[in-house]
mmCIF file of C-alpha atoms in Angstrom:
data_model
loop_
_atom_site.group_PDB
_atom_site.id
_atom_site.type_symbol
_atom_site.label_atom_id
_atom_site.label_comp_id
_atom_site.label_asym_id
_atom_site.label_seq_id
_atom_site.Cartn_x
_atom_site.Cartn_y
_atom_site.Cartn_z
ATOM 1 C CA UNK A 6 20.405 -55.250 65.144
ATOM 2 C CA UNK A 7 19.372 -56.116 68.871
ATOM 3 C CA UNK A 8 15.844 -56.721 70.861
ATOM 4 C CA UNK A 9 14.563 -53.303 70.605
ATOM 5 C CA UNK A 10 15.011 -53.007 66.614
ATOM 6 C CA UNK A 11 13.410 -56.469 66.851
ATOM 7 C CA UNK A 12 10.897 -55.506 69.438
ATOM 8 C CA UNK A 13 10.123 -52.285 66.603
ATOM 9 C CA UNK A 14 9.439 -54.649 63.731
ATOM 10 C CA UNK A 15 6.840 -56.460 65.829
ATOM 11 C CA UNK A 16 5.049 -53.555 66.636
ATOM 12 C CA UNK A 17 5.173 -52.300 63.478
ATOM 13 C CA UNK A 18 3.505 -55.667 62.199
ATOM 14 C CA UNK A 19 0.884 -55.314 64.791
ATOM 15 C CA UNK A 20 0.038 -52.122 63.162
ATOM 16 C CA UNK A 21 0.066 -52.856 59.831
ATOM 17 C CA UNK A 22 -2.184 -55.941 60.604
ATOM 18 C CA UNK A 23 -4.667 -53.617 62.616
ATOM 19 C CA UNK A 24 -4.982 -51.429 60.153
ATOM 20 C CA UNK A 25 -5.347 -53.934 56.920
ATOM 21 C CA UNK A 26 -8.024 -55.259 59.218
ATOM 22 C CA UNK A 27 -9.913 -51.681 59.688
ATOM 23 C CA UNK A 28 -9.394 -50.902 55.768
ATOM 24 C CA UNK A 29 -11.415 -54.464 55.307
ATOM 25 C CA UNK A 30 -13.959 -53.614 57.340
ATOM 26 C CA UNK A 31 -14.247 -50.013 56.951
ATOM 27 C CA UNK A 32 -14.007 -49.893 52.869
ATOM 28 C CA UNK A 33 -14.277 -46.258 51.531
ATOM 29 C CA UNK A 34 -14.675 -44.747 55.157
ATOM 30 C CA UNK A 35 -11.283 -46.205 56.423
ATOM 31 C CA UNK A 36 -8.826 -43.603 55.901
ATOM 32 C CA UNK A 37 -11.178 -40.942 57.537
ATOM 33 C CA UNK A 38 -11.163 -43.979 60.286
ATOM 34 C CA UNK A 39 -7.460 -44.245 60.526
ATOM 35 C CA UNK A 40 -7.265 -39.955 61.234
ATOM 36 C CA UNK A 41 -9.416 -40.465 63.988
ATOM 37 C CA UNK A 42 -7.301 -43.401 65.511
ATOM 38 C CA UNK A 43 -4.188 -41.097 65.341
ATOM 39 C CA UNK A 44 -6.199 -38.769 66.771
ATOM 40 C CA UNK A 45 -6.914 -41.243 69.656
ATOM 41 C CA UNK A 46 -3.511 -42.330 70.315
ATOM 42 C CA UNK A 47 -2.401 -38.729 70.057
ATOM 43 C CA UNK A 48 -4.745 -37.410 73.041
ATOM 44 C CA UNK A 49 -4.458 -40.756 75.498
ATOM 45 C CA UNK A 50 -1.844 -43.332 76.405
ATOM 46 C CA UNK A 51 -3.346 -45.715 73.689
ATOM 47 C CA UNK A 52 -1.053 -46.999 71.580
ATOM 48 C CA UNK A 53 -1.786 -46.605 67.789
ATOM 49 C CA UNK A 54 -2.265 -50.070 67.098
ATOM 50 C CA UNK A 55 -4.765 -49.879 70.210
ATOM 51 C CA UNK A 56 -6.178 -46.901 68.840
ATOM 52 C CA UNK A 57 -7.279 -48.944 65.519
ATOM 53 C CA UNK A 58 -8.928 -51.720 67.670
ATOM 54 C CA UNK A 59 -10.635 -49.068 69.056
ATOM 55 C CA UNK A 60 -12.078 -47.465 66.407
ATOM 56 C CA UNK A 61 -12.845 -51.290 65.248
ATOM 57 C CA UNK A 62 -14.820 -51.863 68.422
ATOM 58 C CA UNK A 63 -16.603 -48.486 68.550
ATOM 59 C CA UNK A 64 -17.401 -49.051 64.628
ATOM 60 C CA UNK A 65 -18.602 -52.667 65.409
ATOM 61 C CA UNK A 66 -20.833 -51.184 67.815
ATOM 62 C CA UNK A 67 -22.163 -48.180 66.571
ATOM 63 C CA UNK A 68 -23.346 -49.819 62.714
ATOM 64 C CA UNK A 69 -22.004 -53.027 62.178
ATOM 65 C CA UNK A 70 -24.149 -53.188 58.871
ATOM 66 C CA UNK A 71 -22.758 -50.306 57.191
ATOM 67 C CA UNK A 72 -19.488 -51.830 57.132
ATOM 68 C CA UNK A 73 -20.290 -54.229 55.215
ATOM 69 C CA UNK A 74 -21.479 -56.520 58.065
ATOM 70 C CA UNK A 75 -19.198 -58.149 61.134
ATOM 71 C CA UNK A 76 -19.981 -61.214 62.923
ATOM 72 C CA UNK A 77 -20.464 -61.619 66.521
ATOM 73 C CA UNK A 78 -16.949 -63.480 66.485
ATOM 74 C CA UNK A 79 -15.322 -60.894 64.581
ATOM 75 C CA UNK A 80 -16.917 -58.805 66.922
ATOM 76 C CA UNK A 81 -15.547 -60.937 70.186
ATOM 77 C CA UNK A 82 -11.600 -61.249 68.708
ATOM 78 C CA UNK A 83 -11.340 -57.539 68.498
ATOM 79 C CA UNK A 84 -12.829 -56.852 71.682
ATOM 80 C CA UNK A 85 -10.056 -59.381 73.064
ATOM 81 C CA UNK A 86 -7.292 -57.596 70.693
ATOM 82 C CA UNK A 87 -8.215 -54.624 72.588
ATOM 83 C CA UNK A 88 -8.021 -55.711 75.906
ATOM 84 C CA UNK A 89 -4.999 -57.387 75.325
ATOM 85 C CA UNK A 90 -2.437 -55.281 77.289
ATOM 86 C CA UNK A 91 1.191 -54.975 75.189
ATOM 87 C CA UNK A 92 4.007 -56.761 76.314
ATOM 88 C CA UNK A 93 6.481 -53.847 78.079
ATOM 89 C CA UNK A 94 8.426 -52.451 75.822
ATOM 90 C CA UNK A 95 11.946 -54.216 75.866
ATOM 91 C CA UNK A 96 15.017 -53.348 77.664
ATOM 92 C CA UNK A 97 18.224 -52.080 75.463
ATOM 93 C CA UNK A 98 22.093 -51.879 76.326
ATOM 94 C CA UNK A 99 24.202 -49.431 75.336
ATOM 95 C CA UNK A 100 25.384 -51.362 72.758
ATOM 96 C CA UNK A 101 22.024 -52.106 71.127
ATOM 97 C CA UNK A 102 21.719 -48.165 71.071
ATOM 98 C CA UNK A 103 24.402 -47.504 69.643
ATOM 99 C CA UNK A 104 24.342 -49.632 66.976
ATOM 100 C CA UNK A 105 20.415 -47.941 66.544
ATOM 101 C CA UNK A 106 20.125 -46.364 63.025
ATOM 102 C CA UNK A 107 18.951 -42.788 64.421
ATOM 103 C CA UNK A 108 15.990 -42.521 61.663
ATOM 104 C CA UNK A 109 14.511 -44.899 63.734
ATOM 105 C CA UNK A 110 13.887 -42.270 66.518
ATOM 106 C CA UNK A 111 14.185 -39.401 64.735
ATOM 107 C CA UNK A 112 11.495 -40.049 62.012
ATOM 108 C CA UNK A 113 7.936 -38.274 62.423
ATOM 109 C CA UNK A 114 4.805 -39.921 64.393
ATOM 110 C CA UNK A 115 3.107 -39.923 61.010
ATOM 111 C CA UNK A 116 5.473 -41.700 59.366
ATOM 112 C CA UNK A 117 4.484 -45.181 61.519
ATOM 113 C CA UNK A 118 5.389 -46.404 65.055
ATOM 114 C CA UNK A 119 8.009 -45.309 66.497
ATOM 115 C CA UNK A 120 10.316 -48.663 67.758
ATOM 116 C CA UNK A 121 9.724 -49.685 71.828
ATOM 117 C CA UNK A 122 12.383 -49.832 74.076
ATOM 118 C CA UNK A 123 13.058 -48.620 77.628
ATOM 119 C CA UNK A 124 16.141 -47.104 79.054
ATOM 120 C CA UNK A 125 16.822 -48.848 81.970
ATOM 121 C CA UNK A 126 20.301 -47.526 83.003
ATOM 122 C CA UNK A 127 22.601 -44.618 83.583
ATOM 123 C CA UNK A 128 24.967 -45.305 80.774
ATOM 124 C CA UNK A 129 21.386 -46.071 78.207
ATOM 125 C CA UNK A 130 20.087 -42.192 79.680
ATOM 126 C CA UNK A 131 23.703 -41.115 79.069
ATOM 127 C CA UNK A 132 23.711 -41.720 75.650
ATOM 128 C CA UNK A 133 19.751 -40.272 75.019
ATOM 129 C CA UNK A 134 21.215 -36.839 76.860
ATOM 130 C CA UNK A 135 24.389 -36.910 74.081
ATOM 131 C CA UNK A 136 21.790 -37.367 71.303
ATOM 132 C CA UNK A 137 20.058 -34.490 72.561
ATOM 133 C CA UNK A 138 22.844 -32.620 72.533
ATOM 134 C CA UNK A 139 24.077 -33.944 69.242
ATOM 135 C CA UNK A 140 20.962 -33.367 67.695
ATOM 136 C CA UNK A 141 20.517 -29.660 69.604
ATOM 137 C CA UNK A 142 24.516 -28.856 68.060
ATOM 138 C CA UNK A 143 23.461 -29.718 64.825
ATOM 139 C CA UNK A 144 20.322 -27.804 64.732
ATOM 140 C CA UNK A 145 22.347 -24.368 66.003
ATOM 141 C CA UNK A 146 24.779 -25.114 62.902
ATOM 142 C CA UNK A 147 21.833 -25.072 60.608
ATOM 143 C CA UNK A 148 20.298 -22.254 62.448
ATOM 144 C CA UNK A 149 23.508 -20.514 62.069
ATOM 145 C CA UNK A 150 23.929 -21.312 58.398
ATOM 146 C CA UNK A 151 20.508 -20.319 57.563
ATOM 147 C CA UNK A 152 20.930 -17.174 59.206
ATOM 148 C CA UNK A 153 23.903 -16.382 57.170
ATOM 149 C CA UNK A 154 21.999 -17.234 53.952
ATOM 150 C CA UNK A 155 18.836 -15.052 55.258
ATOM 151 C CA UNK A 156 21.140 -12.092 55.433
ATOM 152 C CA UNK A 157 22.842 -12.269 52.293
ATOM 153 C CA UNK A 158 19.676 -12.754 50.608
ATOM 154 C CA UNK A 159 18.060 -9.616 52.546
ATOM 155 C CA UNK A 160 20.851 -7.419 51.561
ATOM 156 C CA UNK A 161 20.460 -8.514 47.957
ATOM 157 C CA UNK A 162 16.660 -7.302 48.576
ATOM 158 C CA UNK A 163 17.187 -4.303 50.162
ATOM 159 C CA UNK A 164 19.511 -3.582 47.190
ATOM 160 C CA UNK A 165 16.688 -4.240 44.652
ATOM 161 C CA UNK A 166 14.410 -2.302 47.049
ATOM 162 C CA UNK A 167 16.755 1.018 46.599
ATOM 163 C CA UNK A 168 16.981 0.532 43.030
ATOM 164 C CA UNK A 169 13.692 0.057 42.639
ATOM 165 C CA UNK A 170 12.452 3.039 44.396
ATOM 166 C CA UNK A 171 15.432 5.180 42.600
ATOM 167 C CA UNK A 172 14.450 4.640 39.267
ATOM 168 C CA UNK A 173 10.686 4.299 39.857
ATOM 169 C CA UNK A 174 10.938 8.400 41.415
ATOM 170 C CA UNK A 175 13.617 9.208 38.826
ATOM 171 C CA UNK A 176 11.064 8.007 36.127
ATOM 172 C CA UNK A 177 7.747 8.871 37.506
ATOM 173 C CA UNK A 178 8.758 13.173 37.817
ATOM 174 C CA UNK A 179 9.973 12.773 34.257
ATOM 175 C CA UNK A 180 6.734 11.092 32.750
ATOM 176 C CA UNK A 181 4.744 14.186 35.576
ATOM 177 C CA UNK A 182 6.571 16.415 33.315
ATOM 178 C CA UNK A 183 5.323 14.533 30.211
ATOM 179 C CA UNK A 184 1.616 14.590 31.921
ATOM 180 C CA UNK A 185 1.156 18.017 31.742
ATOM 181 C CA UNK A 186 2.006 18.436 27.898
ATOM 182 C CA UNK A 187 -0.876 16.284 27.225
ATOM 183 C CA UNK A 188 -4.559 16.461 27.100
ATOM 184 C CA UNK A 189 -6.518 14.903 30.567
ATOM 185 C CA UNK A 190 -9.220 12.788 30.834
ATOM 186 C CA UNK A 191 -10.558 14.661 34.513
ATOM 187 C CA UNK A 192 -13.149 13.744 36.941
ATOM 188 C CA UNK A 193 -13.860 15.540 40.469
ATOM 189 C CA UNK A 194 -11.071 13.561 42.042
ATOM 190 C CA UNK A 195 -8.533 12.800 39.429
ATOM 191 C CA UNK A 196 -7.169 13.648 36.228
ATOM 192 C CA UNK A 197 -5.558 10.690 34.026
ATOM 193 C CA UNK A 198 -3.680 9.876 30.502
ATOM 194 C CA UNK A 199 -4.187 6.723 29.487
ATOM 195 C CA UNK A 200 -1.016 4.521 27.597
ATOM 196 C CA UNK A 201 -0.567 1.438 26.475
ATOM 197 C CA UNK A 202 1.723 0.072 29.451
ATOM 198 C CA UNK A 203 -0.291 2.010 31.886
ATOM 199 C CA UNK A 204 -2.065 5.445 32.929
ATOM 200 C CA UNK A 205 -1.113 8.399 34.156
ATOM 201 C CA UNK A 206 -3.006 9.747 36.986
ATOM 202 C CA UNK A 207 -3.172 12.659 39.305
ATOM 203 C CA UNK A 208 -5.466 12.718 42.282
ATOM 204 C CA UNK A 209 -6.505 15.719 43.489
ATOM 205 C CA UNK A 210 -5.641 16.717 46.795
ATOM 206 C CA UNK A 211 -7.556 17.820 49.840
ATOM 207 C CA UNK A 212 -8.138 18.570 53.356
ATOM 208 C CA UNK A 213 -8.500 16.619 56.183
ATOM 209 C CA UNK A 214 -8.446 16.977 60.261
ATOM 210 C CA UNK A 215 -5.981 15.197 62.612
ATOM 211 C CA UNK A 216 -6.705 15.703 66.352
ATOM 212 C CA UNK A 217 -4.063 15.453 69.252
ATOM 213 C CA UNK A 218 -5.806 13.339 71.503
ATOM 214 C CA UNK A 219 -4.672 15.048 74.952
ATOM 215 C CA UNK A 220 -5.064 18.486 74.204
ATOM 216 C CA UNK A 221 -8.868 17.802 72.602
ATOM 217 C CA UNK A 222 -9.785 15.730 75.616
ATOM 218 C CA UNK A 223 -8.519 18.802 77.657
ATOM 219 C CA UNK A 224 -10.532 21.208 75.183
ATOM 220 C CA UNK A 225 -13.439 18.901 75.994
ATOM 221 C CA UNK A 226 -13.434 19.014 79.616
ATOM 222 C CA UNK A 227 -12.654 22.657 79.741
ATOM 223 C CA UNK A 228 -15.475 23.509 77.416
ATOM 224 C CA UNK A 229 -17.866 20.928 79.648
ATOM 225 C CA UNK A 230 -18.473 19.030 75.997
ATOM 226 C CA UNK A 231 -18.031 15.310 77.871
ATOM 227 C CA UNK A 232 -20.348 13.217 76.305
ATOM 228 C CA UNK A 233 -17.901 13.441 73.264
ATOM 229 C CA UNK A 234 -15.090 11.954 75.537
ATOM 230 C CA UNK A 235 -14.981 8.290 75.850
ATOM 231 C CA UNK A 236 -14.167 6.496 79.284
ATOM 232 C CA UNK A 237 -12.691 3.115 79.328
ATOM 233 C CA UNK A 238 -13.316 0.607 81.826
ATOM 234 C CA UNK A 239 -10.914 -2.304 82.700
ATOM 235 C CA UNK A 240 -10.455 -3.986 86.057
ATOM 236 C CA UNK A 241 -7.592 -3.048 88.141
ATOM 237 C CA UNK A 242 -6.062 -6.875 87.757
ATOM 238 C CA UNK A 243 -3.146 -7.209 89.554
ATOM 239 C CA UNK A 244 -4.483 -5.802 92.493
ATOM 240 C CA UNK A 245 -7.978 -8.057 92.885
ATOM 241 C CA UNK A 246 -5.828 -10.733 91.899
ATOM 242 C CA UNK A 247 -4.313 -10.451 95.399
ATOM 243 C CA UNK A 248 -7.430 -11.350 96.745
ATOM 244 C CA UNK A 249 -8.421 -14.736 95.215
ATOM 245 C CA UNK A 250 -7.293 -18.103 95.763
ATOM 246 C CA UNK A 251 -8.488 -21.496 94.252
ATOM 247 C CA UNK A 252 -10.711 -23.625 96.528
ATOM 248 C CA UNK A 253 -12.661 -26.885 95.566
ATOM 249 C CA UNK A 254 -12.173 -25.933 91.669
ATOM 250 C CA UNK A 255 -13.452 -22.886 92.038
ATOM 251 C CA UNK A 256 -11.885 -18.920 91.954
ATOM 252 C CA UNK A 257 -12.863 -17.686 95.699
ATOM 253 C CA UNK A 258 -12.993 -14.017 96.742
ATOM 254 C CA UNK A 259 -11.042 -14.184 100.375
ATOM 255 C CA UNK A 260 -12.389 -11.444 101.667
ATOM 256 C CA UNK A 261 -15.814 -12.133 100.516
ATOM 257 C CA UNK A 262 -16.192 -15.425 100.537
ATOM 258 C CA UNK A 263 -18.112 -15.502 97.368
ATOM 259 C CA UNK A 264 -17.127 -17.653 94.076
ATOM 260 C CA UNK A 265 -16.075 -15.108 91.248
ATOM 261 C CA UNK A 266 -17.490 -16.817 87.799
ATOM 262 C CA UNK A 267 -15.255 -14.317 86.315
ATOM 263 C CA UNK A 268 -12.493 -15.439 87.003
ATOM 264 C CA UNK A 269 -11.600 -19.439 85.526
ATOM 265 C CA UNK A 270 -8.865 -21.549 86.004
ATOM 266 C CA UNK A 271 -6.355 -22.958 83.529
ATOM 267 C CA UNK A 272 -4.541 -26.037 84.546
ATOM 268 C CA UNK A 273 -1.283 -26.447 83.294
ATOM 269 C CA UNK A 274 0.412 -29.457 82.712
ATOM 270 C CA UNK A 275 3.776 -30.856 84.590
ATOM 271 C CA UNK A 276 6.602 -30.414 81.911
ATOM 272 C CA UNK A 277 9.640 -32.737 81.703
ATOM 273 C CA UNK A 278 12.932 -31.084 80.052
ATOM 274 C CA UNK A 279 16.590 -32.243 79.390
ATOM 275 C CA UNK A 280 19.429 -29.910 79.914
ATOM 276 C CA UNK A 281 22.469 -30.486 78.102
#
């Protein structure tokens, strides 16, 4: 199957070793251990199996008792598993890749390591760049299919929809007929018949005020009423913006020369992309 499915199988040992060690140490707390160590490996370069030795080490240190007690060589060897550095991850050919099941890189983080190789060569970074464009072809024809599906199934909806709302207002003015042959059980707000599949209800009616905006903001000024008109307040961005630049980690006013807490700064990562 080649070095790097090879090279995978070894890692994935190292894992599974790590973490049999962690679940013997750890007892009931060790799956809430093992989220944190993805966790880890997630947010640094860490691998996961380093991740576990961490979380080993910074358990050993923090309460070695209430794990169930580790000794001071146990201690030492996973301090020295940590520190170990990994061996590279190993070169493939092009043949090796191809021959690659593609589960093996397709398959999700939480579903266990992922195997270790390194592309090395044009005709290796070739073939990852067809993948992607394999993969990115396949996911547009199941885009596309879906779509198809989502339409037919909104038009079938939409059809239920009308029919709905044509026999629900064909019915309810026939049993609003019906209502007013029969005695009402009123209130101030309502009057009501009660079935056994449901009640009948009317709600009485009434009045209620909707302004235009612009023309009672106009009446308001003209009529010197301004404490009912409300003034919002918003900094005129764009243009202040102009004025700023970043100095020494901080958001500087050029014209000022004063630091504008304000104002913070988001860094945003470098971003790597494949176009195919």
């Amino acid at each position: 199957m080649g070095k790097a499915i090879k090279a995978a199988k070894e890692i994935a040992t190292k894992y599974e070793a790590a973490v049999q060690e962690l679940r013997d140490k750890a007892g009931d707390k060790a799956d809430e251990l093992l989220a944190e160590a993805e966790k880890l490996a997630a947010s640094t370069t860490m691998t996961q199996t380093e991740a576990v030795y961490a979380i080993i080490q910074k358990m050993t240190e923090e309460n070695a008792q209430a794990i169930g007690g580790v000794s001071s060589s146990e201690a030492a060897e996973a301090l020295a598993q940590l520190g170990k550095p990994e061996a590279p991850a190993p070169s493939v050919t092009l043949e090796d890749l191809e021959g690659m099941d593609d589960a093996l890189w397709t398959q999700e983080e939480t579903e266990g390591p992922r195997p270790a190789w390194r592309i090395t060569d044009d005709g290796c970074a070739d073939w990852a760049c067809r993948k992607i464009a394999e993969e990115k072809a396949e996911l547009d024809r199941i885009r596309e299919l879906a779509e198809a599906q989502i339409q037919k199934i909104e038009e079938k909806l939409a059809a239920a929809e009308r029919r709905y709302e044509n026999g629900t207002r064909f019915l309810t003015g026939k049993l609003a007929e019906y209502f007013e042959t029969v005695p009402h059980k009123a209130t101030k707000t309502k009057e009501s018949y009660r079935l056994l599949s449901g009640t009948l209800t009317r709600k009485f009616g009434g009045s209620q005020m909707k302004q235009d905006d612009a023309q009672l903001v106009q009446y308001l000024k003209d009529s010197g009423q301004l404490e009912f008109i409300k003034t919002e307040e918003k900094p005129k961005w764009g243009d202040f913006k102009k004025r700023l630049e970043i100095i020494g980690g901080s958001v500087v006013d050029k014209e000022t020369g004063e630091i504008v807490e304000a104002v913070q700064i988001i860094e945003k990562p470098d971003t790597f992309s494949v176009d195919v």
